[in-house]
C-alpha positions in Angstrom: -57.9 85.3 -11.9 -55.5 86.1 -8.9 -57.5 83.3 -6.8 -56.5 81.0 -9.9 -53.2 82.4 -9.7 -53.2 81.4 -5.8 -54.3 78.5 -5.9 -52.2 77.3 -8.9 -49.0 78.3 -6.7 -50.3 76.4 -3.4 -50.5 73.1 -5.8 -47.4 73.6 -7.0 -45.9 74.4 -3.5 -47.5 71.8 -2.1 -46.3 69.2 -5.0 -43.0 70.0 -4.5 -43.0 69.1 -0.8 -44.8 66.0 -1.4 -41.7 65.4 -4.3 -38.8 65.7 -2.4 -40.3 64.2 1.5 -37.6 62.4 2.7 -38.5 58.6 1.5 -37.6 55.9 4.0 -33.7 55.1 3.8 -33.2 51.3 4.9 -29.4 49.7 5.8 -28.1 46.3 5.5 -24.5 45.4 6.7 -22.8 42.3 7.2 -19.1 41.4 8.0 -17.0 39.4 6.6 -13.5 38.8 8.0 -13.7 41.7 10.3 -14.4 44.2 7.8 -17.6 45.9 6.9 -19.9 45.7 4.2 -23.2 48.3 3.7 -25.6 48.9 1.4 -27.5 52.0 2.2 -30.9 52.2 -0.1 -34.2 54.2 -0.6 -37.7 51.8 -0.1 -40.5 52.3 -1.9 -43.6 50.9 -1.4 -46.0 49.0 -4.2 -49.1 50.5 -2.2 -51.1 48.0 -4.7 -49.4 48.5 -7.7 -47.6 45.0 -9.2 -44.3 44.7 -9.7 -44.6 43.7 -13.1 -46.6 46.8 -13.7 -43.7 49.0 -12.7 -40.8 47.1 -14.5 -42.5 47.8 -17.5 -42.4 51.3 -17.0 -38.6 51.3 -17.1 -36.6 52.9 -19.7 -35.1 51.1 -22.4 -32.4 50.1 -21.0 -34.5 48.6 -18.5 -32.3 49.8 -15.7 -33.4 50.4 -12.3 -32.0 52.6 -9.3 -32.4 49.6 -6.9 -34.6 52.0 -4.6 -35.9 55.4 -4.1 -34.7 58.7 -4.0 -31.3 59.1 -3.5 -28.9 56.9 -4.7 -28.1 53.2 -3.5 -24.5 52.7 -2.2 -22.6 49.6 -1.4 -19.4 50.0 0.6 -17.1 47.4 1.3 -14.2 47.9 3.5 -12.4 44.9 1.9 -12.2 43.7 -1.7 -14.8 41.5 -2.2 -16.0 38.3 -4.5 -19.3 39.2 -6.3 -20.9 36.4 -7.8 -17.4 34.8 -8.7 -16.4 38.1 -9.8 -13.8 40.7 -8.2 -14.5 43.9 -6.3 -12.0 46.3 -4.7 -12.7 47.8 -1.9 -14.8 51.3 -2.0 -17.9 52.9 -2.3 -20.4 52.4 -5.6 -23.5 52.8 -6.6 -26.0 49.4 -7.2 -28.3 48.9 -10.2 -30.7 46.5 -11.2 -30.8 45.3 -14.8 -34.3 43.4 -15.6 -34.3 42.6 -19.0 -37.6 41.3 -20.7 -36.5 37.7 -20.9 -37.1 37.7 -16.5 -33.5 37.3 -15.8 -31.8 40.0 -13.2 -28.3 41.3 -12.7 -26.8 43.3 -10.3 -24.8 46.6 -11.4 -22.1 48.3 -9.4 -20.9 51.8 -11.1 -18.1 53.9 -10.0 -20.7 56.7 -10.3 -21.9 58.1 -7.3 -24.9 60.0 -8.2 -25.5 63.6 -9.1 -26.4 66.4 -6.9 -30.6 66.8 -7.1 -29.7 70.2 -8.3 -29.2 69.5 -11.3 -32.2 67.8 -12.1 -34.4 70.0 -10.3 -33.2 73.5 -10.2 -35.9 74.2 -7.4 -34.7 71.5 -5.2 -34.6 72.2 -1.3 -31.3 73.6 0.5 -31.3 70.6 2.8 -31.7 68.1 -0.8 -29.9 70.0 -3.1 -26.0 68.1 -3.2 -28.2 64.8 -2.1 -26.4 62.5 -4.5 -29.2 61.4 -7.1 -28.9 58.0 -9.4 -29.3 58.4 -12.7 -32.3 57.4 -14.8 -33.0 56.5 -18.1 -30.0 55.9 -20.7 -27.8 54.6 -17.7 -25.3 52.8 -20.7 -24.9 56.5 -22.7 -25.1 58.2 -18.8 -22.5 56.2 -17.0 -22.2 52.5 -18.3 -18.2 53.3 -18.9 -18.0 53.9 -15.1 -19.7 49.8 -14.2 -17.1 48.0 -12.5 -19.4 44.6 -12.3 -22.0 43.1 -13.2 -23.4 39.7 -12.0 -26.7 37.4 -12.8 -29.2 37.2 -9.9 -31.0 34.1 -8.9 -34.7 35.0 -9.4 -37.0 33.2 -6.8 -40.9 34.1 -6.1 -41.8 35.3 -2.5 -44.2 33.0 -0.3 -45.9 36.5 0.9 -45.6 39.6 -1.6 -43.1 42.5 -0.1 -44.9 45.7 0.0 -41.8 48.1 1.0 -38.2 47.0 -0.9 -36.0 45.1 1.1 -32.4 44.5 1.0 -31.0 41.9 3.1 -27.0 41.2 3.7 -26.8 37.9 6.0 -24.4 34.9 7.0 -24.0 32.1 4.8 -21.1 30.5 5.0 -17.9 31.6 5.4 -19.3 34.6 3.1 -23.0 36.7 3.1 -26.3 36.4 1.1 -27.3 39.6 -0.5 -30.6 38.9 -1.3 -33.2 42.0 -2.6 -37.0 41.8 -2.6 -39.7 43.2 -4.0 -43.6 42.6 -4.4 -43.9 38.8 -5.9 -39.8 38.2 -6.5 -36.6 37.9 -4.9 -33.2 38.4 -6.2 -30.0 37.1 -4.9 -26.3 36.0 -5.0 -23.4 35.4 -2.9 -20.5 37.3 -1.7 -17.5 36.9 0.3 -14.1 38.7 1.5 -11.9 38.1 -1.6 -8.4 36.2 -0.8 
């Protein structure tokens, strides 16, 4: 019984570890009009699995962290124009909404996350304030705090994308923000707002 017991807590040990590695955090900035725009994200991988597969695994609500582990940010150091739409300058957290009819918006919340504490009371010192997004019930969770949201153009990929991807480059007097992921990309215009 105490080998059990041993073993049990070495699985358990070793689980938790595995949980909370540090994923791999990717950056995308662009600037527009001398001030800086970031969007600092978590990428997971597919490692075989479709896309399609894990958007139906989503919540009701169908609302999706836009990455992996802690929480996505964007930060703009000017107000911005967000698919036609107005953005102040700040820091927020990005959502994705993929409803069943295929469409895709982007979400920006004045919600910055939650410390990993609270969901995981046995979380490691160097994770426990990481700021986590929330999951699951994001309208009855934080949906008062959205300051935007904005339709996505939804293209397929010539070659599937294994590791999400978010890319912020030129276009015009403005910058692409394009996101992508296994067989589909998703993306819209923004720009410095007047």
């Amino acid at each position: 019984m105490r080998v059990r017991l041993i073993h049990v807590a070495a699985v358990l040990a070793a689980s938790a570890s595995l949980t909370f590695a540090a994923s791999v955090r990717g950056t995308a900035t662009a600037t527009l009009k001398g001030k800086k725009v970031t969007i600092d994200y978590g990428r997971p991988a597919l490692k075989g699995r479709a896309l399609g597969e894990l958007i139906g695994k989503l919540s009701e609500d169908r609302v999706w962290r836009s990455g992996d582990d802690q929480v996505t940010t964007l930060t703009t150091d000017t107000n911005l124009s967000i698919g036609g739409k107005a953005l102040k300058a700040g820091k927020y957290s990005v959502y994705v909404h993929l409803p069943v009819d295929g469409s895709r918006n982007l979400i920006l919340n004045t919600d910055l996350g939650q410390p990993l504490v609270k969901l995981f009371a046995a979380a490691p010192d160097n994770m426990k304030n990481a700021p986590w997004p929330y999951i699951g019930d994001y309208q009855a969770k934080i949906g008062d705090k959205e300051v935007l949201r904005v339709p996505l153009k939804k293209e397929m990929v010539k070659a599937p994308v294994d590791v999400f991807t978010i890319d912020l480059s030129p276009a015009g007097a403005g910058a692409s923000l394009k996101l992508s992921w296994g067989d589909e990309s998703w993306s819209l215009d923004l720009k410095a707002a007047k």
